[in-house]
JSON list of C-alpha atoms in Angstrom, two decimals:
[
{"chain": "A", "resi": 1, "resn": "MET", "atom": "CA", "xyz": [-13.52, -34.17, -26.67]},
{"chain": "A", "resi": 2, "resn": "LYS", "atom": "CA", "xyz": [-10.36, -34.19, -24.54]},
{"chain": "A", "resi": 3, "resn": "THR", "atom": "CA", "xyz": [-9.85, -30.48, -25.20]},
{"chain": "A", "resi": 4, "resn": "ALA", "atom": "CA", "xyz": [-13.39, -29.68, -24.07]},
{"chain": "A", "resi": 5, "resn": "ASN", "atom": "CA", "xyz": [-12.83, -31.65, -20.85]},
{"chain": "A", "resi": 6, "resn": "ARG", "atom": "CA", "xyz": [-9.56, -29.82, -20.17]},
{"chain": "A", "resi": 7, "resn": "VAL", "atom": "CA", "xyz": [-11.22, -26.45, -20.73]},
{"chain": "A", "resi": 8, "resn": "LEU", "atom": "CA", "xyz": [-14.07, -27.41, -18.39]},
{"chain": "A", "resi": 9, "resn": "ILE", "atom": "CA", "xyz": [-11.62, -28.55, -15.70]},
{"chain": "A", "resi": 10, "resn": "MET", "atom": "CA", "xyz": [-9.63, -25.30, -16.03]},
{"chain": "A", "resi": 11, "resn": "ILE", "atom": "CA", "xyz": [-12.80, -23.22, -15.70]},
{"chain": "A", "resi": 12, "resn": "LEU", "atom": "CA", "xyz": [-13.89, -25.17, -12.61]},
{"chain": "A", "resi": 13, "resn": "LEU", "atom": "CA", "xyz": [-10.45, -24.72, -11.03]},
{"chain": "A", "resi": 14, "resn": "LEU", "atom": "CA", "xyz": [-10.46, -20.98, -11.67]},
{"chain": "A", "resi": 15, "resn": "VAL", "atom": "CA", "xyz": [-13.97, -20.59, -10.27]},
{"chain": "A", "resi": 16, "resn": "SER", "atom": "CA", "xyz": [-13.10, -22.58, -7.14]},
{"chain": "A", "resi": 17, "resn": "ILE", "atom": "CA", "xyz": [-9.90, -20.60, -6.54]},
{"chain": "A", "resi": 18, "resn": "SER", "atom": "CA", "xyz": [-11.62, -17.23, -6.98]},
{"chain": "A", "resi": 19, "resn": "SER", "atom": "CA", "xyz": [-14.54, -18.22, -4.77]},
{"chain": "A", "resi": 20, "resn": "CYS", "atom": "CA", "xyz": [-12.15, -19.16, -1.94]},
{"chain": "A", "resi": 21, "resn": "SER", "atom": "CA", "xyz": [-10.22, -15.90, -2.04]},
{"chain": "A", "resi": 22, "resn": "GLN", "atom": "CA", "xyz": [-10.78, -13.37, 0.74]},
{"chain": "A", "resi": 23, "resn": "LYS", "atom": "CA", "xyz": [-13.12, -10.46, -0.03]},
{"chain": "A", "resi": 24, "resn": "LEU", "atom": "CA", "xyz": [-11.28, -7.48, 1.38]},
{"chain": "A", "resi": 25, "resn": "ASP", "atom": "CA", "xyz": [-13.06, -4.69, 3.24]},
{"chain": "A", "resi": 26, "resn": "CYS", "atom": "CA", "xyz": [-10.52, -1.89, 3.17]},
{"chain": "A", "resi": 27, "resn": "THR", "atom": "CA", "xyz": [-12.77, 0.90, 4.46]},
{"chain": "A", "resi": 28, "resn": "GLY", "atom": "CA", "xyz": [-10.82, 1.01, 7.74]},
{"chain": "A", "resi": 29, "resn": "ILE", "atom": "CA", "xyz": [-7.61, 2.08, 6.03]},
{"chain": "A", "resi": 30, "resn": "LYS", "atom": "CA", "xyz": [-8.72, 5.58, 4.96]},
{"chain": "A", "resi": 31, "resn": "TYR", "atom": "CA", "xyz": [-8.87, 7.18, 8.40]},
{"chain": "A", "resi": 32, "resn": "GLY", "atom": "CA", "xyz": [-7.03, 6.71, 11.65]},
{"chain": "A", "resi": 33, "resn": "TYR", "atom": "CA", "xyz": [-3.75, 6.04, 13.38]},
{"chain": "A", "resi": 34, "resn": "PHE", "atom": "CA", "xyz": [-1.52, 3.19, 12.25]},
{"chain": "A", "resi": 35, "resn": "ILE", "atom": "CA", "xyz": [1.81, 1.66, 13.20]},
{"chain": "A", "resi": 36, "resn": "ILE", "atom": "CA", "xyz": [4.22, 0.10, 10.74]},
{"chain": "A", "resi": 37, "resn": "PRO", "atom": "CA", "xyz": [6.31, -2.25, 12.90]},
{"chain": "A", "resi": 38, "resn": "ASN", "atom": "CA", "xyz": [10.02, -2.82, 12.41]},
{"chain": "A", "resi": 39, "resn": "ASP", "atom": "CA", "xyz": [10.79, -5.30, 9.66]},
{"chain": "A", "resi": 40, "resn": "SER", "atom": "CA", "xyz": [13.40, -7.93, 8.93]},
{"chain": "A", "resi": 41, "resn": "GLU", "atom": "CA", "xyz": [15.64, -5.31, 7.30]},
{"chain": "A", "resi": 42, "resn": "GLY", "atom": "CA", "xyz": [15.95, -3.37, 10.56]},
{"chain": "A", "resi": 43, "resn": "THR", "atom": "CA", "xyz": [13.60, -0.52, 9.69]},
{"chain": "A", "resi": 44, "resn": "GLN", "atom": "CA", "xyz": [12.42, 1.15, 12.89]},
{"chain": "A", "resi": 45, "resn": "PRO", "atom": "CA", "xyz": [8.66, 1.29, 13.52]},
{"chain": "A", "resi": 46, "resn": "TYR", "atom": "CA", "xyz": [6.87, 4.47, 12.61]},
{"chain": "A", "resi": 47, "resn": "ARG", "atom": "CA", "xyz": [3.41, 5.94, 12.93]},
{"chain": "A", "resi": 48, "resn": "ILE", "atom": "CA", "xyz": [0.99, 6.94, 10.19]},
{"chain": "A", "resi": 49, "resn": "ILE", "atom": "CA", "xyz": [-1.84, 9.40, 10.69]},
{"chain": "A", "resi": 50, "resn": "ARG", "atom": "CA", "xyz": [-4.29, 9.27, 7.81]},
{"chain": "A", "resi": 51, "resn": "ASN", "atom": "CA", "xyz": [-7.29, 11.44, 6.97]},
{"chain": "A", "resi": 52, "resn": "ASP", "atom": "CA", "xyz": [-8.67, 10.10, 3.65]},
{"chain": "A", "resi": 53, "resn": "THR", "atom": "CA", "xyz": [-6.47, 11.99, 1.15]},
{"chain": "A", "resi": 54, "resn": "LEU", "atom": "CA", "xyz": [-3.71, 13.19, 3.49]},
{"chain": "A", "resi": 55, "resn": "GLN", "atom": "CA", "xyz": [-1.09, 11.17, 5.34]},
{"chain": "A", "resi": 56, "resn": "THR", "atom": "CA", "xyz": [1.55, 12.09, 7.91]},
{"chain": "A", "resi": 57, "resn": "GLU", "atom": "CA", "xyz": [4.36, 9.65, 8.73]},
{"chain": "A", "resi": 58, "resn": "VAL", "atom": "CA", "xyz": [6.27, 10.11, 11.98]},
{"chain": "A", "resi": 59, "resn": "ASP", "atom": "CA", "xyz": [9.45, 8.07, 12.34]},
{"chain": "A", "resi": 60, "resn": "SER", "atom": "CA", "xyz": [11.08, 6.91, 15.58]},
{"chain": "A", "resi": 61, "resn": "GLU", "atom": "CA", "xyz": [13.07, 10.17, 15.78]},
{"chain": "A", "resi": 62, "resn": "GLY", "atom": "CA", "xyz": [9.94, 12.34, 15.45]},
{"chain": "A", "resi": 63, "resn": "ILE", "atom": "CA", "xyz": [10.65, 13.42, 11.86]},
{"chain": "A", "resi": 64, "resn": "GLU", "atom": "CA", "xyz": [7.44, 13.97, 9.91]},
{"chain": "A", "resi": 65, "resn": "ARG", "atom": "CA", "xyz": [6.87, 13.27, 6.21]},
{"chain": "A", "resi": 66, "resn": "TYR", "atom": "CA", "xyz": [3.71, 14.35, 4.45]},
{"chain": "A", "resi": 67, "resn": "SER", "atom": "CA", "xyz": [1.93, 12.69, 1.55]},
{"chain": "A", "resi": 68, "resn": "LYS", "atom": "CA", "xyz": [-1.18, 13.09, -0.55]},
{"chain": "A", "resi": 69, "resn": "ILE", "atom": "CA", "xyz": [-3.29, 10.04, -1.38]},
{"chain": "A", "resi": 70, "resn": "LYS", "atom": "CA", "xyz": [-5.19, 9.42, -4.60]},
{"chain": "A", "resi": 71, "resn": "TRP", "atom": "CA", "xyz": [-7.56, 6.48, -4.09]},
{"chain": "A", "resi": 72, "resn": "LEU", "atom": "CA", "xyz": [-7.89, 4.11, -7.07]},
{"chain": "A", "resi": 73, "resn": "ASN", "atom": "CA", "xyz": [-10.48, 1.96, -5.28]},
{"chain": "A", "resi": 74, "resn": "ASP", "atom": "CA", "xyz": [-11.19, 0.91, -1.67]},
{"chain": "A", "resi": 75, "resn": "CYS", "atom": "CA", "xyz": [-8.02, -1.22, -1.47]},
{"chain": "A", "resi": 76, "resn": "SER", "atom": "CA", "xyz": [-5.55, 0.60, -3.77]},
{"chain": "A", "resi": 77, "resn": "TYR", "atom": "CA", "xyz": [-4.10, 4.08, -3.81]},
{"chain": "A", "resi": 78, "resn": "ILE", "atom": "CA", "xyz": [-1.23, 6.18, -5.09]},
{"chain": "A", "resi": 79, "resn": "LEU", "atom": "CA", "xyz": [0.93, 8.07, -2.61]},
{"chain": "A", "resi": 80, "resn": "PHE", "atom": "CA", "xyz": [2.61, 11.35, -3.63]},
{"chain": "A", "resi": 81, "resn": "TYR", "atom": "CA", "xyz": [5.03, 13.24, -1.40]},
{"chain": "A", "resi": 82, "resn": "ASP", "atom": "CA", "xyz": [3.56, 16.62, -0.42]},
{"chain": "A", "resi": 83, "resn": "GLY", "atom": "CA", "xyz": [5.92, 19.38, -1.55]},
{"chain": "A", "resi": 84, "resn": "ASP", "atom": "CA", "xyz": [3.57, 22.02, -0.10]},
{"chain": "A", "resi": 85, "resn": "LYS", "atom": "CA", "xyz": [4.19, 20.82, 3.47]},
{"chain": "A", "resi": 86, "resn": "MET", "atom": "CA", "xyz": [7.86, 19.80, 3.28]},
{"chain": "A", "resi": 87, "resn": "THR", "atom": "CA", "xyz": [10.96, 20.21, 1.18]},
{"chain": "A", "resi": 88, "resn": "LEU", "atom": "CA", "xyz": [11.28, 17.20, -1.10]},
{"chain": "A", "resi": 89, "resn": "ASN", "atom": "CA", "xyz": [14.61, 15.46, -1.59]},
{"chain": "A", "resi": 90, "resn": "ASP", "atom": "CA", "xyz": [15.75, 14.17, -5.01]},
{"chain": "A", "resi": 91, "resn": "PHE", "atom": "CA", "xyz": [14.27, 10.71, -4.43]},
{"chain": "A", "resi": 92, "resn": "GLN", "atom": "CA", "xyz": [10.85, 12.10, -3.41]},
{"chain": "A", "resi": 93, "resn": "ARG", "atom": "CA", "xyz": [10.75, 14.45, -6.42]},
{"chain": "A", "resi": 94, "resn": "LYS", "atom": "CA", "xyz": [11.63, 11.54, -8.72]},
{"chain": "A", "resi": 95, "resn": "VAL", "atom": "CA", "xyz": [8.93, 9.31, -7.21]},
{"chain": "A", "resi": 96, "resn": "ASN", "atom": "CA", "xyz": [6.32, 12.04, -7.71]},
{"chain": "A", "resi": 97, "resn": "ARG", "atom": "CA", "xyz": [7.52, 12.67, -11.27]},
{"chain": "A", "resi": 98, "resn": "ILE", "atom": "CA", "xyz": [7.21, 9.00, -12.30]},
{"chain": "A", "resi": 99, "resn": "GLY", "atom": "CA", "xyz": [3.73, 8.50, -10.86]},
{"chain": "A", "resi": 100, "resn": "GLY", "atom": "CA", "xyz": [4.05, 8.07, -7.09]},
{"chain": "A", "resi": 101, "resn": "VAL", "atom": "CA", "xyz": [4.02, 4.95, -4.95]},
{"chain": "A", "resi": 102, "resn": "ILE", "atom": "CA", "xyz": [1.25, 2.53, -5.88]},
{"chain": "A", "resi": 103, "resn": "VAL", "atom": "CA", "xyz": [-0.04, 0.67, -2.82]},
{"chain": "A", "resi": 104, "resn": "GLU", "atom": "CA", "xyz": [-2.42, -2.29, -2.82]},
{"chain": "A", "resi": 105, "resn": "ILE", "atom": "CA", "xyz": [-3.88, -3.95, 0.28]},
{"chain": "A", "resi": 106, "resn": "THR", "atom": "CA", "xyz": [-3.43, -7.70, -0.20]},
{"chain": "A", "resi": 107, "resn": "LYS", "atom": "CA", "xyz": [-4.67, -9.19, 3.08]},
{"chain": "A", "resi": 108, "resn": "ILE", "atom": "CA", "xyz": [-6.45, -8.12, 6.26]},
{"chain": "A", "resi": 109, "resn": "GLU", "atom": "CA", "xyz": [-5.86, -9.92, 9.53]},
{"chain": "A", "resi": 110, "resn": "ASP", "atom": "CA", "xyz": [-7.44, -8.59, 12.71]},
{"chain": "A", "resi": 111, "resn": "ASN", "atom": "CA", "xyz": [-6.45, -4.87, 12.83]},
{"chain": "A", "resi": 112, "resn": "CYS", "atom": "CA", "xyz": [-3.56, -5.26, 10.38]},
{"chain": "A", "resi": 113, "resn": "PHE", "atom": "CA", "xyz": [-3.48, -4.48, 6.67]},
{"chain": "A", "resi": 114, "resn": "TYR", "atom": "CA", "xyz": [-0.87, -6.26, 4.56]},
{"chain": "A", "resi": 115, "resn": "TYR", "atom": "CA", "xyz": [0.21, -4.33, 1.49]},
{"chain": "A", "resi": 116, "resn": "THR", "atom": "CA", "xyz": [2.41, -4.35, -1.56]},
{"chain": "A", "resi": 117, "resn": "SER", "atom": "CA", "xyz": [3.85, -1.05, -2.78]},
{"chain": "A", "resi": 118, "resn": "ASN", "atom": "CA", "xyz": [5.52, -0.37, -6.10]},
{"chain": "A", "resi": 119, "resn": "ILE", "atom": "CA", "xyz": [7.53, 2.55, -7.38]},
{"chain": "A", "resi": 120, "resn": "LYS", "atom": "CA", "xyz": [7.35, 2.58, -11.16]},
{"chain": "A", "resi": 121, "resn": "GLY", "atom": "CA", "xyz": [10.12, 3.95, -13.31]},
{"chain": "A", "resi": 122, "resn": "ASP", "atom": "CA", "xyz": [13.69, 3.11, -14.21]},
{"chain": "A", "resi": 123, "resn": "PRO", "atom": "CA", "xyz": [14.60, 0.46, -13.06]},
{"chain": "A", "resi": 124, "resn": "PRO", "atom": "CA", "xyz": [11.11, -0.84, -13.88]},
{"chain": "A", "resi": 125, "resn": "SER", "atom": "CA", "xyz": [9.74, -1.31, -10.35]},
{"chain": "A", "resi": 126, "resn": "GLU", "atom": "CA", "xyz": [10.77, -1.45, -6.73]},
{"chain": "A", "resi": 127, "resn": "ARG", "atom": "CA", "xyz": [8.37, -3.67, -4.77]},
{"chain": "A", "resi": 128, "resn": "ILE", "atom": "CA", "xyz": [8.01, -3.52, -1.02]},
{"chain": "A", "resi": 129, "resn": "ASP", "atom": "CA", "xyz": [5.75, -5.82, 0.99]},
{"chain": "A", "resi": 130, "resn": "GLY", "atom": "CA", "xyz": [4.72, -4.71, 4.45]},
{"chain": "A", "resi": 131, "resn": "VAL", "atom": "CA", "xyz": [2.08, -4.49, 7.12]},
{"chain": "A", "resi": 132, "resn": "MET", "atom": "CA", "xyz": [0.41, -1.59, 8.93]},
{"chain": "A", "resi": 133, "resn": "CYS", "atom": "CA", "xyz": [-1.71, -2.11, 12.02]},
{"chain": "A", "resi": 134, "resn": "LYS", "atom": "CA", "xyz": [-4.46, 0.16, 13.27]},
{"chain": "A", "resi": 135, "resn": "GLU", "atom": "CA", "xyz": [-3.89, 1.54, 16.76]}
]
């Protein structure tokens, strides 16, 4: 009987936790102009221009990087560097070869989208947490 009570308590806890989690509406991330602010590691802010499956990043020096987006669902996508629009460096070619950068929106607050990105490969994964805010 104790086991049945423990199982019931676990189920109730899981249901209560999942019902309290935020339902994300990520439709606003597919189109528009975004800013990624500077972070604690000293990265300078840069701008993102996104049109559904295409993305242009413009850094603080005006250098543009181009990417293609493959949407997995409304809140997750894979980013591939676009070798048709720019010359890829070794790192960018490697990222594309091992499956791109997997990005998942984890939280939305006002006009800002918090994300986690992962680069799969060897070493197993490089995780970056960040935020992008709609202009």
